Coordinates of C-alpha atoms in Angstrom, one line a residue:
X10 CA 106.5 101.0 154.0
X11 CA 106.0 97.5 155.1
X12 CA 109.2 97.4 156.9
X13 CA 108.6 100.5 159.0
X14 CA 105.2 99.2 159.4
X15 CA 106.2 95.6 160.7
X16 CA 109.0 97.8 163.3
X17 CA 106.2 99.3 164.6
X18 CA 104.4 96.3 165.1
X19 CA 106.9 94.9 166.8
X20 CA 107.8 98.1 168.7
X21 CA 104.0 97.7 169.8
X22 CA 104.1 94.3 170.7
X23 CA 107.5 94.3 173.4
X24 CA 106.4 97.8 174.8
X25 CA 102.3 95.9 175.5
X26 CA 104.3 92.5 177.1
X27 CA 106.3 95.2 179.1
X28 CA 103.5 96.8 180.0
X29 CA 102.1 93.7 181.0
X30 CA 105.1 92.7 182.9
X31 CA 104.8 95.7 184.8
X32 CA 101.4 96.2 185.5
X33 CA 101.0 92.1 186.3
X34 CA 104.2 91.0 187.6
X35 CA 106.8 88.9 186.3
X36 CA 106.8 87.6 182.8
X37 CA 108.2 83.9 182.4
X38 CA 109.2 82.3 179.3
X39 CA 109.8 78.3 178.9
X40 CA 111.7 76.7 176.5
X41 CA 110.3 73.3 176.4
X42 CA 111.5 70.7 174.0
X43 CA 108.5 68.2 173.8
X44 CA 105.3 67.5 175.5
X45 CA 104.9 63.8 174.1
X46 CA 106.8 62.3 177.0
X47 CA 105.1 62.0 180.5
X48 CA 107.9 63.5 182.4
X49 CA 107.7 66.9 180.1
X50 CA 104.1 67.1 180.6
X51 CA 104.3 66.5 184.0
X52 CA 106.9 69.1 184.4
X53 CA 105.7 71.8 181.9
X54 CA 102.0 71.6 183.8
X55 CA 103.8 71.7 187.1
X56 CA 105.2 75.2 186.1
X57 CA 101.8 76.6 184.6
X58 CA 100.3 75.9 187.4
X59 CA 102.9 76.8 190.2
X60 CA 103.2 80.2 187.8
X61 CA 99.5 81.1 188.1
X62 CA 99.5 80.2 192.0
X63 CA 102.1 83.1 192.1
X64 CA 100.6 86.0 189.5
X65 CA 103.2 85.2 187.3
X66 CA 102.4 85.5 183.5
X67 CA 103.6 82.1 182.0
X68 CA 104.1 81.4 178.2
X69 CA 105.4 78.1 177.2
X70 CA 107.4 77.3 173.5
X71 CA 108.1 73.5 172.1
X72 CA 111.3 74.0 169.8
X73 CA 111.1 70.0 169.2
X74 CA 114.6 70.4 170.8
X75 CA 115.7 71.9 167.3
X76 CA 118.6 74.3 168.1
X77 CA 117.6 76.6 165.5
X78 CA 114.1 76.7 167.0
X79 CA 115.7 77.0 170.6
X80 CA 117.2 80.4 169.2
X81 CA 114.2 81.6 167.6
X82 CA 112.3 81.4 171.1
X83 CA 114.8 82.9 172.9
X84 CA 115.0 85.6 170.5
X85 CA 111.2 85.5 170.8
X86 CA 111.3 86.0 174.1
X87 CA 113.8 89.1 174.4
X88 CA 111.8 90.6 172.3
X89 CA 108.5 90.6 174.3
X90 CA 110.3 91.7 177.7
X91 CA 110.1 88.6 180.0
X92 CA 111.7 88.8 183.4
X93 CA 113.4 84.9 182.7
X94 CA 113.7 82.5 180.5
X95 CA 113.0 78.5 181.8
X96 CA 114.7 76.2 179.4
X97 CA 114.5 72.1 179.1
X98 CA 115.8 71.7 175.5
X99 CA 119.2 69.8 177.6
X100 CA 121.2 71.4 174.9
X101 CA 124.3 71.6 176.9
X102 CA 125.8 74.3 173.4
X103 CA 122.9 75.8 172.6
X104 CA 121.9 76.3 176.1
X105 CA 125.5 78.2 177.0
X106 CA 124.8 80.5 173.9
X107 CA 121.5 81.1 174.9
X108 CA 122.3 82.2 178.5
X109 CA 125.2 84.4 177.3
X110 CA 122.8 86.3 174.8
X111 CA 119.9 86.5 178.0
X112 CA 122.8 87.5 180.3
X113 CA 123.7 90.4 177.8
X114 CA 120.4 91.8 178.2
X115 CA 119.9 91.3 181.6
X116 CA 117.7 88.8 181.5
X117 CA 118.3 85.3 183.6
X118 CA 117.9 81.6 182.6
X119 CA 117.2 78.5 184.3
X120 CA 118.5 75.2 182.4
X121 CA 116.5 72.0 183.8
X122 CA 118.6 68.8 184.2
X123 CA 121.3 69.8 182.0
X124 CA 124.0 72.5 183.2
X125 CA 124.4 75.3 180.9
X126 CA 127.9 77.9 181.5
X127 CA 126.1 81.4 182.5
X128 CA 122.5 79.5 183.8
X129 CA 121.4 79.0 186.6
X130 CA 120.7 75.2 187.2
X131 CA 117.5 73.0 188.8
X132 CA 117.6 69.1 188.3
X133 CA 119.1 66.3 189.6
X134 CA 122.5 65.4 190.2
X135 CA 122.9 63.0 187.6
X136 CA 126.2 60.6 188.4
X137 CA 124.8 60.6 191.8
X138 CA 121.5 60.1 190.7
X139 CA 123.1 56.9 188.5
X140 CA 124.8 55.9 191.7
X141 CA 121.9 55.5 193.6
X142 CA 120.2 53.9 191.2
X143 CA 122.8 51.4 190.5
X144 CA 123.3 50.5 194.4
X145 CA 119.6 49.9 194.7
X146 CA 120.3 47.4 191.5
X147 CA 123.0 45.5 193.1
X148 CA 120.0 43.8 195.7
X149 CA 118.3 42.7 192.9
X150 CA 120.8 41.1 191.0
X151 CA 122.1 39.1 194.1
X152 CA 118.5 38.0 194.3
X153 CA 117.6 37.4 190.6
X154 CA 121.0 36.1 189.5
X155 CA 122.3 34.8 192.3
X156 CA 125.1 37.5 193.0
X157 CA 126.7 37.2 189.0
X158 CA 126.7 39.5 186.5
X159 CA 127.7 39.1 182.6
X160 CA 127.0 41.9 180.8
X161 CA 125.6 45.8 181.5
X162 CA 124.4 47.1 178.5
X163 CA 123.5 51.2 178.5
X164 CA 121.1 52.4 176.0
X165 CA 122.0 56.1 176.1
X166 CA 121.4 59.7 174.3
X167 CA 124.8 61.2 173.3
X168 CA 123.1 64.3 172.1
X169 CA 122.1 65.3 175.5
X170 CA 125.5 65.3 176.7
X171 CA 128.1 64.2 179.2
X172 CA 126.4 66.1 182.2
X173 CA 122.9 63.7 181.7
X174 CA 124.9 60.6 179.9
X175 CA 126.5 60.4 184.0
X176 CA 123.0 59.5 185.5
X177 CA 124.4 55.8 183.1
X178 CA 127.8 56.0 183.9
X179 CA 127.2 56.0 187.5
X180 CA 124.9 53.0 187.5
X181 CA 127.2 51.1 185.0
X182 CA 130.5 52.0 186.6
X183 CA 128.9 50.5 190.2
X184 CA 127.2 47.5 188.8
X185 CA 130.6 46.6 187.2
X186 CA 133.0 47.1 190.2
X187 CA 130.3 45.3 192.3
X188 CA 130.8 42.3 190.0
X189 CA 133.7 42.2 188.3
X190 CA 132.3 42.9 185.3
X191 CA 134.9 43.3 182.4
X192 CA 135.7 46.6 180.4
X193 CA 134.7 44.7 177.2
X194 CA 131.3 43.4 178.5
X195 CA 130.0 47.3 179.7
X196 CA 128.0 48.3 176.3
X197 CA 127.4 51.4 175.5
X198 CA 124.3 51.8 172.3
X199 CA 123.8 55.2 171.2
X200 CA 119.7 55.2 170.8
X201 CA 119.8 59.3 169.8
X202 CA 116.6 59.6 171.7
X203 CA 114.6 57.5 169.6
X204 CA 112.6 54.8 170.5
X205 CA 112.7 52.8 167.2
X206 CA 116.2 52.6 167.6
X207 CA 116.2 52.2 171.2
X208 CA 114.3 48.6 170.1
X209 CA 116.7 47.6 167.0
X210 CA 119.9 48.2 169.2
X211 CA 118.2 46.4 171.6
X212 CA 116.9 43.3 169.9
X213 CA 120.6 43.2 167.5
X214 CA 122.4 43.3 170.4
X215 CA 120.2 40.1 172.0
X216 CA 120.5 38.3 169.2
X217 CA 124.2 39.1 168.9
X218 CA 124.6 37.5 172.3
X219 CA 122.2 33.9 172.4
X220 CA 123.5 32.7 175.4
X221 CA 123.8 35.8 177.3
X222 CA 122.0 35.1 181.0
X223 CA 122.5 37.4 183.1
X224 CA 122.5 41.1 182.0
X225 CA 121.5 44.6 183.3
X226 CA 119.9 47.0 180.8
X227 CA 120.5 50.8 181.8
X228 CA 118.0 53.0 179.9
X229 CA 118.9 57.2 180.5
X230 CA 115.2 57.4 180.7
X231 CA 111.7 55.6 180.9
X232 CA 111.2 56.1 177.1
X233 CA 114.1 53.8 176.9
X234 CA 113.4 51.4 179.4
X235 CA 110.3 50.4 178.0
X236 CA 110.8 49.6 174.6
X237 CA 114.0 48.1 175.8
X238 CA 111.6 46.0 178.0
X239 CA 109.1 45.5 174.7
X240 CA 112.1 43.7 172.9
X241 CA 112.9 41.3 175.9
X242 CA 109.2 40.4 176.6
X243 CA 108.6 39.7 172.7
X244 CA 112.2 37.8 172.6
X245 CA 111.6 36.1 175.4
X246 CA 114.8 37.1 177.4
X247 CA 112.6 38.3 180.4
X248 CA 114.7 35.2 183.1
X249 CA 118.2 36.3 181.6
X250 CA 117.8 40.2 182.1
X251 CA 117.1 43.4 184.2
X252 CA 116.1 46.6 183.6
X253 CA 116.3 50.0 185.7
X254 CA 116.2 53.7 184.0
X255 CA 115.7 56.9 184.8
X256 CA 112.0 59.3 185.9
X257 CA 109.2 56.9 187.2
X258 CA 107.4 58.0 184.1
X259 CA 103.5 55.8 184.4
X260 CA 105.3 53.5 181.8
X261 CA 107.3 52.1 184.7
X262 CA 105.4 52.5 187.5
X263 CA 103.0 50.6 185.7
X264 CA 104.7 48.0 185.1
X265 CA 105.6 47.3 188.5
X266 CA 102.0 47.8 188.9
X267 CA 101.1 44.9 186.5
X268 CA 103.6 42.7 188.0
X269 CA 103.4 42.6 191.7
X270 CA 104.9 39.0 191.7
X271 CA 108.5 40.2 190.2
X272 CA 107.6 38.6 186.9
X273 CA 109.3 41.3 184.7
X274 CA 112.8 42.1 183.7
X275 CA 111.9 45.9 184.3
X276 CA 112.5 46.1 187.7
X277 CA 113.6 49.8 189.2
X278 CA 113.3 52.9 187.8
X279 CA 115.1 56.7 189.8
X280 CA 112.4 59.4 190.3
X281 CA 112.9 63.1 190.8
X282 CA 109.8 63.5 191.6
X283 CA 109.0 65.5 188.8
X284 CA 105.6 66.4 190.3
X285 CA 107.5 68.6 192.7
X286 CA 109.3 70.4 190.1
X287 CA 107.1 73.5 189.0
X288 CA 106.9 74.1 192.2
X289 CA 110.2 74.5 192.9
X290 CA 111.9 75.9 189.9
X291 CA 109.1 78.9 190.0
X292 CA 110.4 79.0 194.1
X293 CA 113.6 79.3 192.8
X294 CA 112.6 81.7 189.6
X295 CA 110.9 84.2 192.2
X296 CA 114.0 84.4 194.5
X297 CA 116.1 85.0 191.4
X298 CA 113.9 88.1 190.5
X299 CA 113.6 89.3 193.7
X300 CA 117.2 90.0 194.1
X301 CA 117.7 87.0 196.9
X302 CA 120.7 84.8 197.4
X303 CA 120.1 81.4 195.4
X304 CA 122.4 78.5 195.1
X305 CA 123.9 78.2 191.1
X306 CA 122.7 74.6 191.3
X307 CA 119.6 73.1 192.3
X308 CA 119.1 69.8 193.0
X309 CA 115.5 67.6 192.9
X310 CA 115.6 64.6 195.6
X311 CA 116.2 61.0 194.1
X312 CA 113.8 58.1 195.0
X313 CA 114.8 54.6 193.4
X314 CA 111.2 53.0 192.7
X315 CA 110.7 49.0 192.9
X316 CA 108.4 46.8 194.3
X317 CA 109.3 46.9 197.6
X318 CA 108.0 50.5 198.2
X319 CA 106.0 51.0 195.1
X320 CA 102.9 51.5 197.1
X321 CA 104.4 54.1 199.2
X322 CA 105.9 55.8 196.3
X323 CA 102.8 56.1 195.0
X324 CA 100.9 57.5 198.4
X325 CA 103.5 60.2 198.4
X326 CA 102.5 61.9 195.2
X327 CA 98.7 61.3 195.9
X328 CA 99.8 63.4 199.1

């Protein structure tokens, strides 16, 4: 009796989000996997908001980016009728499984920043993205270490996968070519996302190298780049190093902020301009449902932030 009772429940409750859908508009599920970084948050309100602008009926999950969790909400959401699925778990496996079971019930996905086989993609381009960034760098270590480099050393997530690991690899690979740095001197420290180890690979790898001078730090995000910049401020390695990453998260920006006189190792950071993003992923969602032509791939413009054009930077997202 309780079994036939819970089917009807559920019964109930995907026939009354159908309903919904119907009566409403679209339905839009997102698949987030945090909301304790800034760029998440930024991105996650972005969508609410560009969502609500539209009449579209927005419900957001956090699966901690837990693949088991990132089934359960998909499942979730079949199961309640939306129109799409939005998903920024950057679960290149889980993502690809995901779409394929979507797909099968003729419902689409968009992956953020991380390509997923069978989704339809929004983000940046990350080895470009790493490229750009890395150019900008080569400027600043002509100026801070007089045009020699020792050591790039990328703290990096390999959980997220190869597609976001390039927005590194292009950084590292130009920084090296540009200076000759050697294979053996191009680090690569696994940090799994964390920040706590993020600051112990950081500080062992210092300490491993006393008379290192002049190194580049490569963080795949803000998160990293600041508690990489935490260990050389406490260690006293500010003169002998520089650090870029990846979003313009307030971390960075604020840090340029507090040091408008260049005394900081943490010295450029790549935006996507995530404040655009809600905006143009539901865009992009609404064309989708509407039956319209839409490019598989998506991809959010790249500004390298430093001191030089900080304060127009800034003006641009006040605008």
């Amino acid at each position: 009796m309780k079994k036939v009772l819970a089917l009807v429940l559920m019964a109930m409750l995907v026939l009354s989000a159908a309903a919904f859908a119907e009566e409403d508009g679209w339905y839009i599920g997102y698949s987030n996997q945090q909301r304790s970084e800034d760029f998440f948050i930024t991105v996650g309100d972005g969508l609410a908001a560009a969502a609500a602008e539209n009449g579209i009926q927005f419900e957001e999950s956090i699966t901690d980016r837990d693949a088991v969790k990132m089934t359960q909400v998909v499942d979730t959401y079949i199961l309640k009728g939306v129109d799409m699925v939005i998903d920024f778990n950057v679960l290149a496996e889980t993502g690809a499984e995901m779409a394929a079971k979507l797909s099968a019930e003729g419902i689409p996905m968009i992956s953020i920043d991380c390509l997923y086989d069978g989704a339809y993609f929004f983000g940046v381009n990350n080895y470009d993205a790493g490229v750009v960034l890395g150019t900008a760098a080569i400027d600043v270590v002509n100026e801070k270490f007089g045009g020699e480099l020792e050591y790039v050393v990328v703290l990096y997530d390999s959980s997220a996968g190869a597609d976001v690991q390039a927005r590194v690899d292009g950084a590292a690979e130009v920084l090296a070519e540009e200076f000759s740095v050697p294979a053996e001197n191009v680090v690569y420290l696994d940090c799994m996302a964390d920040d706590t180890k993020t600051t112990s690979l950081t500080r062992d790898w210092l300490n491993s190298h006393p008379d290192a001078s002049k190194i580049v730090f490569i963080g795949q995000n803000d998160d990293r780049g600041y508690a990489i910049n935490n260990v050389v401020n406490s260690d006293q390695r500010v003169e002998d190093s520089i650090i870029i990453s990846h979003n313009a998260d307030p971390s960075a920006v604020e840090n340029l902020q507090a040091h408008p006189d260049g005394d900081t190792a943490w010295l450029l950071t790549a935006s996507y301009n995530s404040h655009l993003y809600g905006e143009q992923v539901i865009d992009m969602a609404m064309k989708i449902l509407n039956g319209e032509e839409v490019d598989d791939q998506v991809y959010a413009k790249v500004t390298v932030v430093g001191l030089d054009n900080l304060d127009e930077y800034l003006a641009s997202i006040e605008g």
